PDB file of C-alpha atoms in Angstrom:
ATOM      1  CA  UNK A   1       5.615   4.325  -8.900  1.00 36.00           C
ATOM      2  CA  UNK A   2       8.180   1.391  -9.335  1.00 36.00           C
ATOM      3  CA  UNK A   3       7.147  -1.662 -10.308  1.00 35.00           C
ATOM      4  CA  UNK A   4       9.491  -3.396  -7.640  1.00 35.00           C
ATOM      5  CA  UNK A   5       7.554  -2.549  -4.988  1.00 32.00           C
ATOM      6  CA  UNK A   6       7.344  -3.580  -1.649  1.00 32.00           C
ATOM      7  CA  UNK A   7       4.830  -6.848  -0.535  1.00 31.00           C
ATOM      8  CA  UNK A   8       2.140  -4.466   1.520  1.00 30.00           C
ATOM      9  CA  UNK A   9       2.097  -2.170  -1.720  1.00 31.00           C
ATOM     10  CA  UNK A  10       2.242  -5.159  -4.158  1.00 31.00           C
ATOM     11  CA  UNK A  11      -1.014  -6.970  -2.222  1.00 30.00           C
ATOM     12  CA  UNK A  12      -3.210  -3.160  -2.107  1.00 30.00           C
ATOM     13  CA  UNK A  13      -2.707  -3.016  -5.949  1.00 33.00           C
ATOM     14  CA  UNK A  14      -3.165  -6.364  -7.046  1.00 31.00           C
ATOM     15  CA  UNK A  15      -4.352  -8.492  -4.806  1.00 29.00           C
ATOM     16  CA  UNK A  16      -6.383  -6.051  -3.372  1.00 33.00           C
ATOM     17  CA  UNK A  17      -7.471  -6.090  -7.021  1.00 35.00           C
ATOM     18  CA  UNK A  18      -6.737  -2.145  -7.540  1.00 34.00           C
ATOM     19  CA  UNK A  19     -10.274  -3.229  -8.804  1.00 34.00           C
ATOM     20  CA  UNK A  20     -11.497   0.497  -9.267  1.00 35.00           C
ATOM     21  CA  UNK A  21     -12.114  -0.201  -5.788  1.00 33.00           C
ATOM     22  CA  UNK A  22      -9.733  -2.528  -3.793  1.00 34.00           C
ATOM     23  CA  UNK A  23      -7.012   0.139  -3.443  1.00 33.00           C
ATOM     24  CA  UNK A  24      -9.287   1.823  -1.207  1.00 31.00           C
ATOM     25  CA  UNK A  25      -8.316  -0.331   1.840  1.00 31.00           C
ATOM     26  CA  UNK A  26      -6.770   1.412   5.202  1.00 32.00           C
ATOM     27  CA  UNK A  27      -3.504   0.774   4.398  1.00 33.00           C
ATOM     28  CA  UNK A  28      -0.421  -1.082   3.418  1.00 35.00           C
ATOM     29  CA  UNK A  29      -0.719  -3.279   6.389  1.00 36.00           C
ATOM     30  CA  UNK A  30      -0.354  -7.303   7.226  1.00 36.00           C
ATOM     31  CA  UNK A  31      -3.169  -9.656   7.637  1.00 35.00           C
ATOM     32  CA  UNK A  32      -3.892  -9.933  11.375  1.00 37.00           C
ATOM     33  CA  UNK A  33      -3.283 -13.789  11.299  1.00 36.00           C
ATOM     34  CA  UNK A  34       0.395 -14.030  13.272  1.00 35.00           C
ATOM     35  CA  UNK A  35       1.789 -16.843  11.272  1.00 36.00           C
ATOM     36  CA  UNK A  36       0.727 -14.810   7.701  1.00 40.00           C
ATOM     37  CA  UNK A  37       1.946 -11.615   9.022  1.00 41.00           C
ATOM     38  CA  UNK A  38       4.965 -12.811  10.574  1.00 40.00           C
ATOM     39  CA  UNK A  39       5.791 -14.495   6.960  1.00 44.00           C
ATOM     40  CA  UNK A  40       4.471 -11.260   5.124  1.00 45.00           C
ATOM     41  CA  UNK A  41       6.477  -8.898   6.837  1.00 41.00           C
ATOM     42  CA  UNK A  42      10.044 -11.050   6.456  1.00 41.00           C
ATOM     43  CA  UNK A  43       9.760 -11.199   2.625  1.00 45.00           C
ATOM     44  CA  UNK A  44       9.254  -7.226   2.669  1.00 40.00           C
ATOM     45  CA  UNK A  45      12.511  -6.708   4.430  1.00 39.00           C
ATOM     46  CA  UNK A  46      14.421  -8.947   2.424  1.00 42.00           C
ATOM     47  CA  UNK A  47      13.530  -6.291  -0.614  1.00 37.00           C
ATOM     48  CA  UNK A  48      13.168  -3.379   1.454  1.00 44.00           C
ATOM     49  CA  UNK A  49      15.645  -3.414   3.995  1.00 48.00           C
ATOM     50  CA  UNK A  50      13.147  -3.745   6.619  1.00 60.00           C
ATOM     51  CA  UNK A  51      11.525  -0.808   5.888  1.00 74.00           C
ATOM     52  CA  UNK A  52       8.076  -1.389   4.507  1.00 74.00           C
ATOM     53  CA  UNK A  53       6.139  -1.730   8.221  1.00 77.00           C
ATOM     54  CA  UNK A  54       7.538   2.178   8.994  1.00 82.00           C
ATOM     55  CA  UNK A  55       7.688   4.369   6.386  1.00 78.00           C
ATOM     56  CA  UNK A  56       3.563   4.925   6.308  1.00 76.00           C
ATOM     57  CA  UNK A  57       4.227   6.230  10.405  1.00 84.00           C
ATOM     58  CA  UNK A  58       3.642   9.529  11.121  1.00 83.00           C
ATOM     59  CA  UNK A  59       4.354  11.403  14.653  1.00 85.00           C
ATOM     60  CA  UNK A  60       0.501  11.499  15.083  1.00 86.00           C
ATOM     61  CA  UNK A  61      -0.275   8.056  14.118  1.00 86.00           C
ATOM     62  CA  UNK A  62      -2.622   5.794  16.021  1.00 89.00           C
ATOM     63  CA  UNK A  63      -1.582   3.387  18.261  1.00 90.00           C
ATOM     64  CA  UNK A  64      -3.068   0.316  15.929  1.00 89.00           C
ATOM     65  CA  UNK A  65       0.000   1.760  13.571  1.00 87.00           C
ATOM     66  CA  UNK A  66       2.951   1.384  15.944  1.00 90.00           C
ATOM     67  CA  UNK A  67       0.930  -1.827  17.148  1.00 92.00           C
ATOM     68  CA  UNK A  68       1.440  -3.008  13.738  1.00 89.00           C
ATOM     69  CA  UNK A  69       5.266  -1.933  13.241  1.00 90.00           C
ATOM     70  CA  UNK A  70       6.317  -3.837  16.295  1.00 92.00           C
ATOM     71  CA  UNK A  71       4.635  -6.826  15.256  1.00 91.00           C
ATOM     72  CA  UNK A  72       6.959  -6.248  11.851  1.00 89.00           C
ATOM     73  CA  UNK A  73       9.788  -5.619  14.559  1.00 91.00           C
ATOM     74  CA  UNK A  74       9.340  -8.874  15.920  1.00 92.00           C
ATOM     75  CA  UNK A  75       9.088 -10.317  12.352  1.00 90.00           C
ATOM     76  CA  UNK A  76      12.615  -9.019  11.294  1.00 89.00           C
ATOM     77  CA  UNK A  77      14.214  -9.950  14.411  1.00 91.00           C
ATOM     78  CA  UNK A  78      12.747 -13.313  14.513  1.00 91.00           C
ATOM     79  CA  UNK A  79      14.321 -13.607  11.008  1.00 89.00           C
ATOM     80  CA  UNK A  80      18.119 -14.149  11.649  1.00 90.00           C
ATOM     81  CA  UNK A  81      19.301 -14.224   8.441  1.00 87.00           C
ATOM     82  CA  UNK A  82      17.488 -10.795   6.992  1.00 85.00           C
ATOM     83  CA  UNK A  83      18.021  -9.147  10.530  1.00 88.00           C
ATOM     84  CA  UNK A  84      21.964  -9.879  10.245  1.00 89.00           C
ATOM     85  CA  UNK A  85      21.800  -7.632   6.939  1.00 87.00           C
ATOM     86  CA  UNK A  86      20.805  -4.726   8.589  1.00 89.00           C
ATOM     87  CA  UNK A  87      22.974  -2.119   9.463  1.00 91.00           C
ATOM     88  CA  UNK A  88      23.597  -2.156  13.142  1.00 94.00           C
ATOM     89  CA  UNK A  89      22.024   0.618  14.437  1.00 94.00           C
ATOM     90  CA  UNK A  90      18.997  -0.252  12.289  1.00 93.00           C
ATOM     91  CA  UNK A  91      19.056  -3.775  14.001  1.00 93.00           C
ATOM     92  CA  UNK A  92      19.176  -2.127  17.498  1.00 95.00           C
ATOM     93  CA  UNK A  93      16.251   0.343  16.750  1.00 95.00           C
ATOM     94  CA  UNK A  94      14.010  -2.536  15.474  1.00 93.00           C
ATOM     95  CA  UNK A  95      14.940  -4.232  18.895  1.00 96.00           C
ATOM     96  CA  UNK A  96      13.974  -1.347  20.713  1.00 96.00           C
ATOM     97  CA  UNK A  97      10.628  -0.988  19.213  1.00 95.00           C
ATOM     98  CA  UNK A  98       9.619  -4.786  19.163  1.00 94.00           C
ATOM     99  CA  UNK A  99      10.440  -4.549  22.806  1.00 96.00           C
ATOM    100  CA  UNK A 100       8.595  -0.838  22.973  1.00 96.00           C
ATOM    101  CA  UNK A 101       5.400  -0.254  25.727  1.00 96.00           C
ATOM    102  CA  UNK A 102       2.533   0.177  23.716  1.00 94.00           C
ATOM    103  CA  UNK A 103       2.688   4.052  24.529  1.00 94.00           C
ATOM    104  CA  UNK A 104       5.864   4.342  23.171  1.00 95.00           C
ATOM    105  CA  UNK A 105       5.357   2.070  19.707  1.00 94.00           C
ATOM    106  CA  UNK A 106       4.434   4.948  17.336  1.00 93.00           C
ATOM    107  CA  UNK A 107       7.735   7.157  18.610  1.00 94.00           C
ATOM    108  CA  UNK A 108       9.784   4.495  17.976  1.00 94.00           C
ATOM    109  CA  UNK A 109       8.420   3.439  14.725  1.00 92.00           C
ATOM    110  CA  UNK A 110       8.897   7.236  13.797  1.00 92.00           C
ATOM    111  CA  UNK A 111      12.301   7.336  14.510  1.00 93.00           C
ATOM    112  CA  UNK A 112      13.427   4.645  12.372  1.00 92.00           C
ATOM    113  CA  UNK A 113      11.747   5.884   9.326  1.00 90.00           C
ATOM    114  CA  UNK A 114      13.095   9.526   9.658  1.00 92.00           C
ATOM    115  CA  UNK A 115      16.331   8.029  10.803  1.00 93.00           C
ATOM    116  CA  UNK A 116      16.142   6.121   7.490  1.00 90.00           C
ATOM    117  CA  UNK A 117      15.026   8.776   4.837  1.00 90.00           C
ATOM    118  CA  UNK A 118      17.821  11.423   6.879  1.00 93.00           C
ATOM    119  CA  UNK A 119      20.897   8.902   5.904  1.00 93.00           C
ATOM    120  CA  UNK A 120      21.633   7.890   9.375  1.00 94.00           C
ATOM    121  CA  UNK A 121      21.755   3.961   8.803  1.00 91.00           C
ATOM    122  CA  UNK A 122      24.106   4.144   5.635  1.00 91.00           C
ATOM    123  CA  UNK A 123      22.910   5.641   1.931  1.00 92.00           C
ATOM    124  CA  UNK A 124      21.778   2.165   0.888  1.00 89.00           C
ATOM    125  CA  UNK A 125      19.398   2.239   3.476  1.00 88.00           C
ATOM    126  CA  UNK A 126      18.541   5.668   2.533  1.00 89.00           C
ATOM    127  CA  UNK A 127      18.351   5.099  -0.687  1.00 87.00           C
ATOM    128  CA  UNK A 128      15.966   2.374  -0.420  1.00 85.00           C
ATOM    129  CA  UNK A 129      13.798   4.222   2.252  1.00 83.00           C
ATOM    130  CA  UNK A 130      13.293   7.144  -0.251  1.00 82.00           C
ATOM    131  CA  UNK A 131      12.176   5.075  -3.347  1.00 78.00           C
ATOM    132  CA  UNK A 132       9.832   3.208  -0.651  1.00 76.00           C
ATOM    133  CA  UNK A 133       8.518   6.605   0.193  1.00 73.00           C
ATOM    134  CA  UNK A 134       7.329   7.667  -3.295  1.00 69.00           C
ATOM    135  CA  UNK A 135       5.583   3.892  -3.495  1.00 64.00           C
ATOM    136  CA  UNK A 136       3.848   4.745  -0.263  1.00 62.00           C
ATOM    137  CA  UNK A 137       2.857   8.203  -1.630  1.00 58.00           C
ATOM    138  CA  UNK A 138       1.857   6.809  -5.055  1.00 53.00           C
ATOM    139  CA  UNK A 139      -0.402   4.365  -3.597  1.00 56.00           C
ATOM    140  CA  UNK A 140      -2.278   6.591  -1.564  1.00 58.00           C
ATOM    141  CA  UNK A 141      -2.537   9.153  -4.660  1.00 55.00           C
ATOM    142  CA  UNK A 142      -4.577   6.003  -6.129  1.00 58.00           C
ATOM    143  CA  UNK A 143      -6.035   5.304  -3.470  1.00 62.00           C
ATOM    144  CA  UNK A 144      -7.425   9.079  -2.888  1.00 63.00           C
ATOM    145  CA  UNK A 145      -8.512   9.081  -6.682  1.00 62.00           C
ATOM    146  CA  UNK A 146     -10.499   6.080  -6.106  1.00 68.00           C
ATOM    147  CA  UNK A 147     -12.238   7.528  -2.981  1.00 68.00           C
ATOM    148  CA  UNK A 148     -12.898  10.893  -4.780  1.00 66.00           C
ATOM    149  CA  UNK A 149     -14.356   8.514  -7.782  1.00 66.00           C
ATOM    150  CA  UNK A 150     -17.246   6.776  -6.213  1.00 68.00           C
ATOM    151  CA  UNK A 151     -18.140   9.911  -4.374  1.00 71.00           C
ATOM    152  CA  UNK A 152     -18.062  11.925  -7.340  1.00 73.00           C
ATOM    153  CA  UNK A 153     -20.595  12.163 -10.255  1.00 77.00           C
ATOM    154  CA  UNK A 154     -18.061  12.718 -12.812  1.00 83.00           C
ATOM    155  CA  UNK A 155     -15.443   9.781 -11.790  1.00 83.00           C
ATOM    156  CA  UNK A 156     -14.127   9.686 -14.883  1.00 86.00           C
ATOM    157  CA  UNK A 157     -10.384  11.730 -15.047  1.00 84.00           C
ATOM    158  CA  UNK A 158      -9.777  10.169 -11.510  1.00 82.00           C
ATOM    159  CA  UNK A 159     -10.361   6.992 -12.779  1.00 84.00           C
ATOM    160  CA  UNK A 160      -8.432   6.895 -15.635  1.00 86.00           C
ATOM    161  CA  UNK A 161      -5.810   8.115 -14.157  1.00 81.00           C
ATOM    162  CA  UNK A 162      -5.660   5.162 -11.962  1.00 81.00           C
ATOM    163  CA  UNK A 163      -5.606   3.060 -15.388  1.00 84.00           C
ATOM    164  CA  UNK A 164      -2.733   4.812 -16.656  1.00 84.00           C
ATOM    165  CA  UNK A 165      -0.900   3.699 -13.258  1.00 77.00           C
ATOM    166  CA  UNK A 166      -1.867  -0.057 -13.407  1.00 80.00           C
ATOM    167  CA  UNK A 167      -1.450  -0.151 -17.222  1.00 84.00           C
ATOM    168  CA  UNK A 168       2.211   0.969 -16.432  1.00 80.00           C
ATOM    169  CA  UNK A 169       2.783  -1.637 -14.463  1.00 77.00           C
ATOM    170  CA  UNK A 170       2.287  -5.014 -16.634  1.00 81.00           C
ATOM    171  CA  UNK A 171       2.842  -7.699 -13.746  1.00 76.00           C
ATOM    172  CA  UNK A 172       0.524  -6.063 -11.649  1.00 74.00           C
ATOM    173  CA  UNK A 173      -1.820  -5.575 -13.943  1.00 81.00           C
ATOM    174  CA  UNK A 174      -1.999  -8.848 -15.207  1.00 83.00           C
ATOM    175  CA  UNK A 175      -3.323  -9.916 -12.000  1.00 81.00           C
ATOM    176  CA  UNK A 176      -6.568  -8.646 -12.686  1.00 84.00           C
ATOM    177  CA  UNK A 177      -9.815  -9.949 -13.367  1.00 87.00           C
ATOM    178  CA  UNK A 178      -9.133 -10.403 -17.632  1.00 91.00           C
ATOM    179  CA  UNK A 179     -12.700  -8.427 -18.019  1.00 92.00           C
ATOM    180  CA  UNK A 180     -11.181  -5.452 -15.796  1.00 89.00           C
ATOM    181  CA  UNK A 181      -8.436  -5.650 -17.491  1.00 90.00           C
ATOM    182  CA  UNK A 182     -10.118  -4.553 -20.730  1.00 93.00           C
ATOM    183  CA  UNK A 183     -12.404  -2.111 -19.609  1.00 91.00           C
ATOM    184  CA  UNK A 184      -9.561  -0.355 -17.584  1.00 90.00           C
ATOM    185  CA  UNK A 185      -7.788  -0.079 -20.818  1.00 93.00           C
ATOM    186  CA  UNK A 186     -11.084   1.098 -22.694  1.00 94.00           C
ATOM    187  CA  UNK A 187     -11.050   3.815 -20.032  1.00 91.00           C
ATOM    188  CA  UNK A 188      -7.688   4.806 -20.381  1.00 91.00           C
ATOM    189  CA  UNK A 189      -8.290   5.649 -23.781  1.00 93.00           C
ATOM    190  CA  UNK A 190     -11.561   6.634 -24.024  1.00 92.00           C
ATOM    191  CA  UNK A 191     -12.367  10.011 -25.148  1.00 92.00           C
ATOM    192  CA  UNK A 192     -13.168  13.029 -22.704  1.00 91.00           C
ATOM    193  CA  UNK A 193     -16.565  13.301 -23.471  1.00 92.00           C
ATOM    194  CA  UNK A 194     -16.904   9.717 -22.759  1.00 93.00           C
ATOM    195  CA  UNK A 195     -14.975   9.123 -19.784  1.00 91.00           C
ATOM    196  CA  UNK A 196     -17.958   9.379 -17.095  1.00 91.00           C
ATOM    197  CA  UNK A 197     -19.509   6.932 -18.452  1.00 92.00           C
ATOM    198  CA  UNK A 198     -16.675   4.296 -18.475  1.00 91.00           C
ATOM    199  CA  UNK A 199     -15.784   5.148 -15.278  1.00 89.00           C
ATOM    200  CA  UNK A 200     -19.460   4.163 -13.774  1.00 89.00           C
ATOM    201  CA  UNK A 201     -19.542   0.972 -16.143  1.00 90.00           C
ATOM    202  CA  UNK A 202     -16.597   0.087 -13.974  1.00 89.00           C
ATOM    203  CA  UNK A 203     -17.585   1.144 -10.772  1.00 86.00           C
ATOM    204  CA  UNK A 204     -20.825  -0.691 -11.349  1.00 88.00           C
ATOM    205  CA  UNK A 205     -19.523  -3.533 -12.267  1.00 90.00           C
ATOM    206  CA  UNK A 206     -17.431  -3.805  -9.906  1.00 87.00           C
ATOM    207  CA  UNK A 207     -20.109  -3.258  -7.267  1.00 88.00           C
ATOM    208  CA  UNK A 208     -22.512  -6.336  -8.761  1.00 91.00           C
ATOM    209  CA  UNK A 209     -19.792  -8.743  -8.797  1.00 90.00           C
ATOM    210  CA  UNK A 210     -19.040  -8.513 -12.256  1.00 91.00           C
ATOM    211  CA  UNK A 211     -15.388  -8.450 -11.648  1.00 87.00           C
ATOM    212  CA  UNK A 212     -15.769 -11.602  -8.953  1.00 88.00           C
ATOM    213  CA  UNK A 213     -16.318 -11.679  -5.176  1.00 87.00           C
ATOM    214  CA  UNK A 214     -13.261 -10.515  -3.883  1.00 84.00           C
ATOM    215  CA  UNK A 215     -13.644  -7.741  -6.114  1.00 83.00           C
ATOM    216  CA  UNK A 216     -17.493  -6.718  -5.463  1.00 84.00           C
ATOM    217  CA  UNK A 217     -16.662  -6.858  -1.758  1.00 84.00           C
ATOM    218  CA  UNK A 218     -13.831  -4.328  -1.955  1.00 79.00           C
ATOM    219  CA  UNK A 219     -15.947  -1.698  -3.842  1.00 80.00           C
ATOM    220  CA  UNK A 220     -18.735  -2.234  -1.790  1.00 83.00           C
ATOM    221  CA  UNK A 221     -16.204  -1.482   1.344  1.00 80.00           C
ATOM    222  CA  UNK A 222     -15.026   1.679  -0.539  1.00 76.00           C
ATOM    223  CA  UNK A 223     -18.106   2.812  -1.699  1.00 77.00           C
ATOM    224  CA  UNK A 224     -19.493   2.961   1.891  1.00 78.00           C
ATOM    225  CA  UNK A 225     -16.305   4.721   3.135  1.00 72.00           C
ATOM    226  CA  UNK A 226     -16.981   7.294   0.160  1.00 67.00           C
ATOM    227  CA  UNK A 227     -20.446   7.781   1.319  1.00 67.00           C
ATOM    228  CA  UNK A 228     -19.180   8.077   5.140  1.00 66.00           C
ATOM    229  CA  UNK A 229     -18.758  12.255   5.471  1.00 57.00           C
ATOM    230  CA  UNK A 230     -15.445  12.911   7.076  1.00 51.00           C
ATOM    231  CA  UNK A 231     -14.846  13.864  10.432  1.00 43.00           C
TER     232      UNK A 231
END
């Protein structure tokens, strides 16, 4: 992953405290609160080219998803000076989805990210779109380690490999608890044989609160999705 990355990414990492267990939220997504979001979703296009909100959109996505992209929609557009950046036909396909039914949200939101990645609103646009894809992907290879980790008894490789990431990135990873800090890095270069074991300290730790609140309350939400069997 890239350490420029965009805001959604930026907040599930740090802010969501990577935390051994924050990275586990849903998804790269705004706070519901209109005046945050509207403010959250601006700043991302001004480094992303208006991007961030679609590129997690699949065909098959729920409607909450496109719900959320034409909320960004109405973001961009309600942010002249950004919005004027865009390339035209970028600027009328964000129109078109902020003004979108709700049955027709997740289409729309579809097309402008394969529109994006396929070249067809300029190579800087594509170009950005791509690197944003590999962020997206990156952060849900963490954030599938981390799941696999407090389901597993024998979190430790998972784990550590979700040091190695953080520990890569040094502004991020400042933003951590200073105690999680150092027993992330303990992890990342702990032995094999003792890996497990650093790995649970963590999890553990993170689950009583020994990390702080904010924290505690995002392990506790992953650990219960861990323990939830798929459907």
């Amino acid at each position: 992953m890239k350490t420029r990355i965009g805001v959604g990414a930026a907040a599930l990492l740090a802010a969501g405290a990577m935390a051994v267990a924050g990275v586990g939220a849903a998804s790269a997504s705004p706070s519901p609160t209109a005046t945050a979001s509207a403010a959250g979703q601006a700043k991302a296009a001004k480094g992303a080219g208006g991007l961030q909100a679609f590129l997690g959109i699949n065909a098959d996505s729920p409607q909450a998803v496109g719900d959320r992209a034409a909320k960004a929609a109405e973001a961009l557009v309600n942010h002249p000076q950004l919005f004027a950046k865009l390339p035209a036909a970028l600027q009328a396909d964000v129109t078109t989805l902020k003004d979108a039914p709700a049955a027709d949200r997740v289409k729309d939101a579809y097309k402008i990210k394969t529109t994006a990645l396929s070249g067809g609103y300029g190579p800087e646009v594509q170009k950005r779109a791509e690197a944003l894809e590999k962020t997206v992907t990156g952060v849900a290879g963490l954030r599938q380690e981390l799941r696999t980790a407090f389901s597993s008894g024998n979190p430790g490789a998972g784990l550590q490999q979700v040091a190695d990431q953080l520990i890569a990135h040094p502004k991020l990873f400042a933003k951590l608890p200073a105690n999680l800090q150092a027993d992330l890095t303990t992890l990342k270069n702990a032995a094999p044989a003792d890996l497990d074991a650093q790995a649970n300290k963590i999890k553990d730790t993170a689950l009583n609160g020994g990390y702080g609140a904010r924290v505690q309350k995002m392990a506790e939400a992953l650990a219960k999705k861990a323990a939830t069997p798929s459907t």
